[in-house]
Each structure stands twice: as structure tokens, then as C-alpha cells.
Short mmCIF file of C-alpha atoms in Angstrom, two decimals:
data_model
loop_
_atom_site.label_atom_id
_atom_site.label_comp_id
_atom_site.label_asym_id
_atom_site.label_seq_id
_atom_site.Cartn_x
_atom_site.Cartn_y
_atom_site.Cartn_z
CA UNK H 21 165.80 52.17 76.00
CA UNK H 22 162.50 52.01 76.47
CA UNK H 23 162.86 53.67 79.80
CA UNK H 24 164.73 56.86 78.76
CA UNK H 25 161.97 57.18 76.07
CA UNK H 26 159.10 57.13 79.23
CA UNK H 27 161.40 59.30 81.24
CA UNK H 28 161.60 62.05 78.59
CA UNK H 29 158.37 62.27 77.47
CA UNK H 30 156.98 62.13 80.98
CA UNK H 31 159.48 65.00 81.58
CA UNK H 32 158.06 66.80 78.64
CA UNK H 33 154.46 66.56 79.66
CA UNK H 34 155.43 67.41 83.30
CA UNK H 35 157.32 71.08 81.91
CA UNK H 36 154.11 71.41 79.76
CA UNK H 37 152.05 71.21 82.91
CA UNK H 38 154.22 74.00 84.70
CA UNK H 39 154.01 76.37 81.82
CA UNK H 40 150.51 76.01 81.30
CA UNK H 41 149.76 77.30 85.35
CA UNK H 42 148.90 80.80 85.03
CA UNK H 43 151.17 82.37 87.52
CA UNK H 44 147.78 84.24 88.98
CA UNK H 45 146.58 80.83 90.09
CA UNK H 46 150.35 79.90 92.12
CA UNK H 47 150.10 83.43 93.46
CA UNK H 48 145.94 82.82 94.80
CA UNK H 49 147.03 79.42 96.27
CA UNK H 50 150.08 81.08 98.28
CA UNK H 51 148.80 84.14 99.66
CA UNK H 52 148.81 84.17 103.45
CA UNK H 53 145.28 83.74 105.28
CA UNK H 54 144.03 84.32 108.76
CA UNK H 55 141.39 81.48 109.55
CA UNK H 56 139.04 82.68 112.42
CA UNK H 57 136.42 80.58 114.11
CA UNK H 58 133.45 81.50 116.20
CA UNK H 59 130.69 79.31 117.67
CA UNK H 60 128.56 81.74 116.44
CA UNK H 61 129.84 81.97 113.01
CA UNK H 62 127.98 79.14 110.44
CA UNK H 63 131.75 78.36 109.01
CA UNK H 64 135.44 79.55 110.25
CA UNK H 65 136.04 82.58 107.86
CA UNK H 66 139.27 82.79 106.01
CA UNK H 67 140.86 86.17 105.21
CA UNK H 68 143.28 86.77 102.66
CA UNK H 69 145.83 89.73 103.34
CA UNK H 70 144.15 91.30 100.34
CA UNK H 71 141.09 91.01 102.30
CA UNK H 72 142.13 92.21 105.82
CA UNK H 73 143.61 95.36 103.28
CA UNK H 74 140.26 96.07 102.33
CA UNK H 75 139.16 96.87 105.71
CA UNK H 76 139.90 100.00 107.60
CA UNK H 77 143.40 100.75 108.28
CA UNK H 78 145.25 101.41 111.17
CA UNK H 79 148.71 102.31 111.17
CA UNK H 80 151.65 103.54 113.73
CA UNK H 81 155.50 103.54 114.23
CA UNK H 82 156.50 102.44 116.96
CA UNK H 83 159.49 100.25 118.71
CA UNK H 84 159.50 96.61 119.50
CA UNK H 85 161.83 94.22 121.58
CA UNK H 86 162.26 92.20 118.21
CA UNK H 87 163.23 95.13 115.70
CA UNK H 88 165.78 97.61 115.44
CA UNK H 89 164.80 101.30 115.52
CA UNK H 90 161.05 102.49 115.02
CA UNK H 91 158.81 100.11 112.89
CA UNK H 92 155.81 101.60 110.30
CA UNK H 93 153.20 99.23 111.05
CA UNK H 94 149.63 98.99 108.69
CA UNK H 95 147.06 96.62 109.66
CA UNK H 96 143.53 96.50 111.07
CA UNK H 97 142.75 97.18 114.47
CA UNK H 98 141.04 93.92 116.20
CA UNK H 99 138.61 95.58 117.26
CA UNK H 100 137.31 96.22 113.86
CA UNK H 101 137.98 93.38 112.56
CA UNK H 102 135.61 91.83 115.28
CA UNK H 103 133.32 94.62 114.42
CA UNK H 104 133.68 93.67 111.07
CA UNK H 105 132.95 89.95 111.48
CA UNK H 106 130.54 90.52 114.26
CA UNK H 107 131.99 89.11 116.85
CA UNK H 108 130.92 88.73 120.37
CA UNK H 109 133.56 86.66 122.95
CA UNK H 110 135.15 87.50 125.99
CA UNK H 111 138.00 85.75 125.02
CA UNK H 112 140.38 85.45 121.59
CA UNK H 113 142.86 82.84 121.33
CA UNK H 114 145.75 83.58 118.98
CA UNK H 115 147.64 80.66 117.38
CA UNK H 116 150.96 81.02 115.04
CA UNK H 117 151.78 78.57 112.08
CA UNK H 118 154.19 77.00 114.85
CA UNK H 119 151.48 76.06 117.26
CA UNK H 120 152.18 78.81 119.63
CA UNK H 121 149.39 80.53 121.16
CA UNK H 122 148.03 83.15 123.27
CA UNK H 123 144.88 84.09 124.99
CA UNK H 124 144.01 87.85 124.91
CA UNK H 125 140.67 89.14 126.83
CA UNK H 126 138.18 91.31 124.78
CA UNK H 127 137.96 93.37 127.48
CA UNK H 128 141.41 94.70 126.96
CA UNK H 129 140.91 95.15 123.20
CA UNK H 130 141.23 99.00 122.42
CA UNK H 131 140.28 100.69 119.38
CA UNK H 132 143.56 101.04 118.01
CA UNK H 133 145.34 98.46 119.86
CA UNK H 134 146.46 96.05 118.88
CA UNK H 135 146.32 95.56 115.43
CA UNK H 136 146.96 92.65 113.35
CA UNK H 137 149.54 94.28 111.74
CA UNK H 138 150.42 92.89 107.80
CA UNK H 139 152.86 95.11 106.71
CA UNK H 140 155.96 96.55 108.29
CA UNK H 141 157.34 99.35 106.92
CA UNK H 142 155.26 99.22 103.78
CA UNK H 143 156.13 95.96 102.81
CA UNK H 144 154.37 92.64 103.35
CA UNK H 145 155.87 90.56 106.09
CA UNK H 146 157.65 87.19 104.82
CA UNK H 147 158.01 84.43 107.85
CA UNK H 148 161.46 85.21 108.20
CA UNK H 149 160.15 88.95 109.38
CA UNK H 150 157.48 87.35 111.50
CA UNK H 151 154.73 87.38 109.05
CA UNK H 152 152.36 87.06 107.28
CA UNK H 153 150.64 88.82 110.33
CA UNK H 154 151.73 90.30 113.57
CA UNK H 155 149.30 91.02 116.25
CA UNK H 156 151.01 94.34 117.22
CA UNK H 157 150.70 96.66 119.72
CA UNK H 158 151.52 100.76 119.61
CA UNK H 159 154.30 99.79 122.45
CA UNK H 160 155.65 103.68 122.42
CA UNK H 161 152.09 105.20 123.10
CA UNK H 162 151.52 103.79 126.69
CA UNK H 163 153.61 102.49 129.06
CA UNK H 164 150.87 99.60 129.43
CA UNK H 165 152.18 98.42 126.63
CA UNK H 166 155.78 97.65 127.27
CA UNK H 167 154.49 94.58 129.81
CA UNK H 168 155.52 91.01 129.80
CA UNK H 169 152.11 90.43 129.69
CA UNK H 170 151.45 92.50 126.25
CA UNK H 171 154.94 90.97 124.78
CA UNK H 172 154.24 87.75 125.53
CA UNK H 173 150.70 88.41 123.56
CA UNK H 174 152.55 90.22 120.82
CA UNK H 175 152.39 86.77 118.54
CA UNK H 176 153.66 86.90 114.75
CA UNK H 177 153.60 84.32 112.11
CA UNK H 178 149.91 84.52 113.29
CA UNK H 179 147.45 82.35 111.45
CA UNK H 180 144.19 81.06 113.50
CA UNK H 181 141.98 83.09 115.94
CA UNK H 182 139.30 81.32 117.88
CA UNK H 183 136.61 83.21 119.52
CA UNK H 184 135.53 81.94 122.78
#
């Protein structure tokens, strides 16, 4: 009898705690982030999707080998992000949530290519949709962006960048 009373009280307390947590608190905790580490910075920089959306926007429509038909990607160009954070490096290492990693020489970064996309066709990308962040090139703009090297650098589920 005492056990059933204890369980009922515990369930009531747990339920009241869940109800008491405002939705904004859980949303803030679940917003995807991108962590950027640079030896020149005092500490890693953690940017949310909202932070990235506050930077100059890059957008293009392109086809990819992973999706069907033209896709409209929105994000921040890697060039603009590096400029914003004042990152001066020779190599950038990108890591995905599953620890897949690639490197990109900074010398190969253009003004608009690649971008860190945070939306596809106007919607945030879930993990199933290769989100929350995807390093995307405008593959249709230049045949140089349709190579195995560039495709292998098109890392999705991106969550970390390290400057070297």
C-alpha cells in the first residue's frame, strides 16, 4: 500500500514538473548548434541556427546527387562565416554528428561556395533530411563543383568545424 502511494505521489510530482517547464526552455535546449574551434579564439564559438540566420544570407537553387530535382538551399557562405569570426587558417576540418570528417583548404573557399546550409526549400533540415547543417556547393554553377572531391566534402549533419 505504501509503495502504491509513493508511486502515485512520485508520478504527480513528475507530471507537475514536466508541465511547469515552459516550452521556450525545451526549444532553446534543442535548437541545433555548430561548434567552431580555432586556436586563435579564446574559446570555442557555439552558434545556433538563429545565430547563423542573423549573418548575411546566401541562397541558391541547385541539384545534388543525394536529392531529387532542384533544391533551394539557404545558409551562410563559409567565406562570410570565417570573415565574421575573423578566422585565419589554412585548413578547415568539418565533422558530422556521426564523426564523419573532411578537410577543406581555405584557398579553395570562394565568396559564395560552399555555404553552410540551414534550410532546404525554405524549411529547416532534420537529421533525416541531412540537417541540421549541410556544407553545400552550387553544383550546377560550375562543373568544378561536380567532382568526387567536392561531393566528398559536402558533409551533412555538420556540427563541428576546427580551424588548423
